[in-house]
CSV table of C-alpha atoms in Angstrom, one decimal:
chain,number,residue,atom,x,y,z
A,1,MET,CA,284.2,-11.3,-58.9
A,2,HIS,CA,284.8,-9.1,-61.9
A,3,PHE,CA,286.2,-10.1,-65.2
A,4,LYS,CA,287.4,-8.8,-68.6
A,5,LYS,CA,287.8,-10.6,-71.8
A,6,LEU,CA,291.4,-9.9,-72.9
A,7,ASN,CA,291.1,-11.4,-76.4
A,8,ASP,CA,289.6,-14.4,-78.2
A,9,PHE,CA,291.8,-16.7,-76.1
A,10,SER,CA,291.7,-15.4,-72.5
A,11,TYR,CA,290.0,-13.7,-69.6
A,12,ILE,CA,291.3,-12.0,-66.6
A,13,LEU,CA,289.3,-12.5,-63.3
A,14,LYS,CA,289.5,-10.4,-60.2
A,15,LEU,CA,288.3,-12.3,-57.2
A,16,GLU,CA,287.1,-10.2,-54.2
A,17,PRO,CA,287.9,-10.8,-50.5
A,18,GLU,CA,285.9,-13.7,-49.0
A,19,GLU,CA,285.3,-15.4,-52.4
A,20,GLU,CA,286.1,-19.0,-52.5
A,21,ILE,CA,288.6,-19.7,-55.4
A,22,MET,CA,287.4,-23.0,-56.8
A,23,GLU,CA,283.7,-22.2,-56.4
A,24,THR,CA,284.2,-18.8,-58.1
A,25,ILE,CA,286.2,-20.2,-61.1
A,26,PHE,CA,283.7,-23.1,-61.6
A,27,LYS,CA,280.7,-20.7,-61.5
A,28,PHE,CA,282.4,-18.3,-64.0
A,29,CYS,CA,283.1,-21.2,-66.3
A,30,ARG,CA,279.5,-22.4,-66.2
A,31,GLN,CA,278.2,-18.9,-66.9
A,32,GLN,CA,280.6,-18.5,-69.9
A,33,LYS,CA,279.9,-22.1,-71.1
A,34,ILE,CA,283.6,-23.0,-70.7
A,35,TYR,CA,284.0,-26.8,-70.4
A,36,ALA,CA,287.7,-27.1,-71.2
A,37,GLY,CA,290.7,-24.9,-70.5
A,38,SER,CA,293.3,-23.9,-68.0
A,39,PHE,CA,294.1,-21.1,-65.6
A,40,LEU,CA,296.9,-19.6,-63.5
A,41,GLY,CA,296.7,-17.1,-60.7
A,42,LEU,CA,298.2,-15.0,-57.9
A,43,GLY,CA,296.9,-13.3,-54.8
A,44,ALA,CA,296.4,-13.8,-51.1
A,45,VAL,CA,294.2,-16.1,-49.0
A,46,LYS,CA,292.9,-16.2,-45.4
A,47,SER,CA,293.6,-19.9,-45.0
A,48,ALA,CA,293.6,-23.0,-47.2
A,49,ARG,CA,292.6,-26.6,-47.3
A,50,LEU,CA,295.1,-28.6,-49.4
A,51,ALA,CA,295.5,-32.3,-50.2
A,52,TRP,CA,298.1,-34.8,-51.3
A,53,TYR,CA,297.2,-37.9,-53.1
A,54,SER,CA,298.7,-41.3,-52.5
A,55,VAL,CA,298.5,-43.5,-55.6
A,56,MET,CA,299.5,-46.5,-53.4
A,57,THR,CA,296.5,-46.1,-51.0
A,58,LYS,CA,294.3,-44.3,-53.4
A,59,LYS,CA,293.4,-41.7,-50.7
A,60,TYR,CA,293.9,-38.0,-50.2
A,61,ILE,CA,295.6,-36.7,-47.1
A,62,GLU,CA,294.1,-33.3,-46.3
A,63,ARG,CA,295.6,-30.4,-44.3
A,64,LYS,CA,294.1,-27.1,-43.3
A,65,ILE,CA,296.5,-24.2,-43.0
A,66,LYS,CA,294.9,-21.6,-40.7
A,67,LYS,CA,296.8,-18.4,-41.4
A,68,PRO,CA,297.1,-15.7,-44.1
A,69,LEU,CA,299.1,-16.9,-47.1
A,70,GLU,CA,300.3,-15.5,-50.3
A,71,ILE,CA,299.5,-17.4,-53.5
A,72,VAL,CA,302.9,-18.0,-55.2
A,73,SER,CA,301.4,-20.1,-57.9
A,74,LEU,CA,298.0,-21.4,-58.8
A,75,LEU,CA,297.5,-23.7,-61.8
A,76,GLY,CA,294.4,-25.5,-62.9
A,77,VAL,CA,292.7,-27.6,-65.6
A,78,ILE,CA,289.0,-27.0,-66.5
A,79,THR,CA,286.9,-30.0,-67.5
A,80,ASP,CA,283.2,-30.5,-68.0
A,81,LYS,CA,282.3,-31.4,-64.4
A,82,LYS,CA,285.2,-30.1,-62.3
A,83,ILE,CA,288.1,-27.9,-61.8
A,84,HIS,CA,291.4,-29.5,-60.9
A,85,ALA,CA,293.9,-27.1,-59.3
A,86,HIS,CA,297.3,-27.2,-57.5
A,87,ILE,CA,298.6,-24.3,-55.5
A,88,VAL,CA,301.8,-23.1,-53.8
A,89,LEU,CA,301.3,-20.8,-50.9
A,90,SER,CA,303.8,-18.8,-48.8
A,91,SER,CA,303.7,-17.6,-45.2
A,92,ALA,CA,305.1,-14.4,-43.8
A,93,MET,CA,308.2,-16.4,-42.9
A,94,MET,CA,308.5,-17.5,-46.5
A,95,LYS,CA,307.6,-21.1,-45.7
A,96,THR,CA,305.8,-22.7,-48.6
A,97,TYR,CA,302.9,-25.1,-48.7
A,98,GLY,CA,301.7,-26.9,-51.8
A,99,GLY,CA,299.3,-29.4,-53.1
A,100,HIS,CA,295.9,-30.0,-54.5
A,101,LEU,CA,293.6,-27.1,-53.8
A,102,ILE,CA,290.4,-28.2,-52.0
A,103,CYS,CA,289.2,-24.7,-51.0
A,104,SER,CA,290.5,-21.3,-50.0
A,105,ARG,CA,289.0,-17.8,-49.5
A,106,ILE,CA,290.6,-14.7,-50.9
A,107,ALA,CA,292.0,-12.3,-48.3
A,108,GLY,CA,293.1,-9.3,-50.3
A,109,ALA,CA,293.2,-10.1,-54.0
A,110,GLY,CA,292.9,-12.9,-56.4
A,111,GLU,CA,294.0,-12.4,-60.0
A,112,ILE,CA,293.4,-15.2,-62.4
A,113,ILE,CA,294.2,-15.6,-66.1
A,114,LEU,CA,291.8,-18.1,-67.7
A,115,THR,CA,292.3,-19.6,-71.1
A,116,PRO,CA,289.2,-21.5,-72.5
A,117,GLY,CA,289.5,-24.4,-74.8
A,118,SER,CA,287.0,-25.3,-77.5
A,119,GLY,CA,284.4,-28.0,-76.9
A,120,ALA,CA,284.4,-30.0,-73.7
A,121,ILE,CA,286.8,-32.4,-71.9
A,122,ALA,CA,285.3,-35.1,-69.7
A,123,ARG,CA,286.9,-37.2,-67.0
A,124,GLN,CA,286.7,-40.9,-66.4
A,125,TYR,CA,287.6,-43.2,-63.5
A,126,ASP,CA,291.1,-44.8,-63.8
A,127,GLN,CA,291.4,-48.1,-61.8
A,128,LEU,CA,295.2,-48.0,-61.7
A,129,THR,CA,295.4,-44.6,-60.0
A,130,GLY,CA,291.9,-44.4,-58.4
A,131,LEU,CA,291.4,-41.0,-59.9
A,132,GLU,CA,289.1,-39.3,-62.3
A,133,ILE,CA,291.5,-38.5,-65.2
A,134,LEU,CA,291.1,-36.7,-68.4
A,135,ASP,CA,289.1,-38.6,-71.0
A,136,ILE,CA,291.2,-37.8,-74.1
């Protein structure tokens, strides 16, 4: 991964082939001491593991898509202990897949714009949803 600070408010990251998206963004944030913020991105992946969350059952349903896909949209929130991201992917037939990004490795390119916040944002368990939600 290579990066450049664009200004006082953002970075641009270039992920290399084989780099795992979530792991790379999390590692970059820890190195730069970023504990709050957001990001968006584009690129292409080899395959992806996505999830959909049921508030009713309080469980994730995971699916692995085992083919090359283009990142149509990647959005995420950075907090002190985790990265929460959703992604929309497109196949060669223009079929889209979307959901909570569990993991995915870059195929050709990964271009991320990351905007840090000041301070840190924590998460706390919410009994109603069964999720670790923002503690704000």
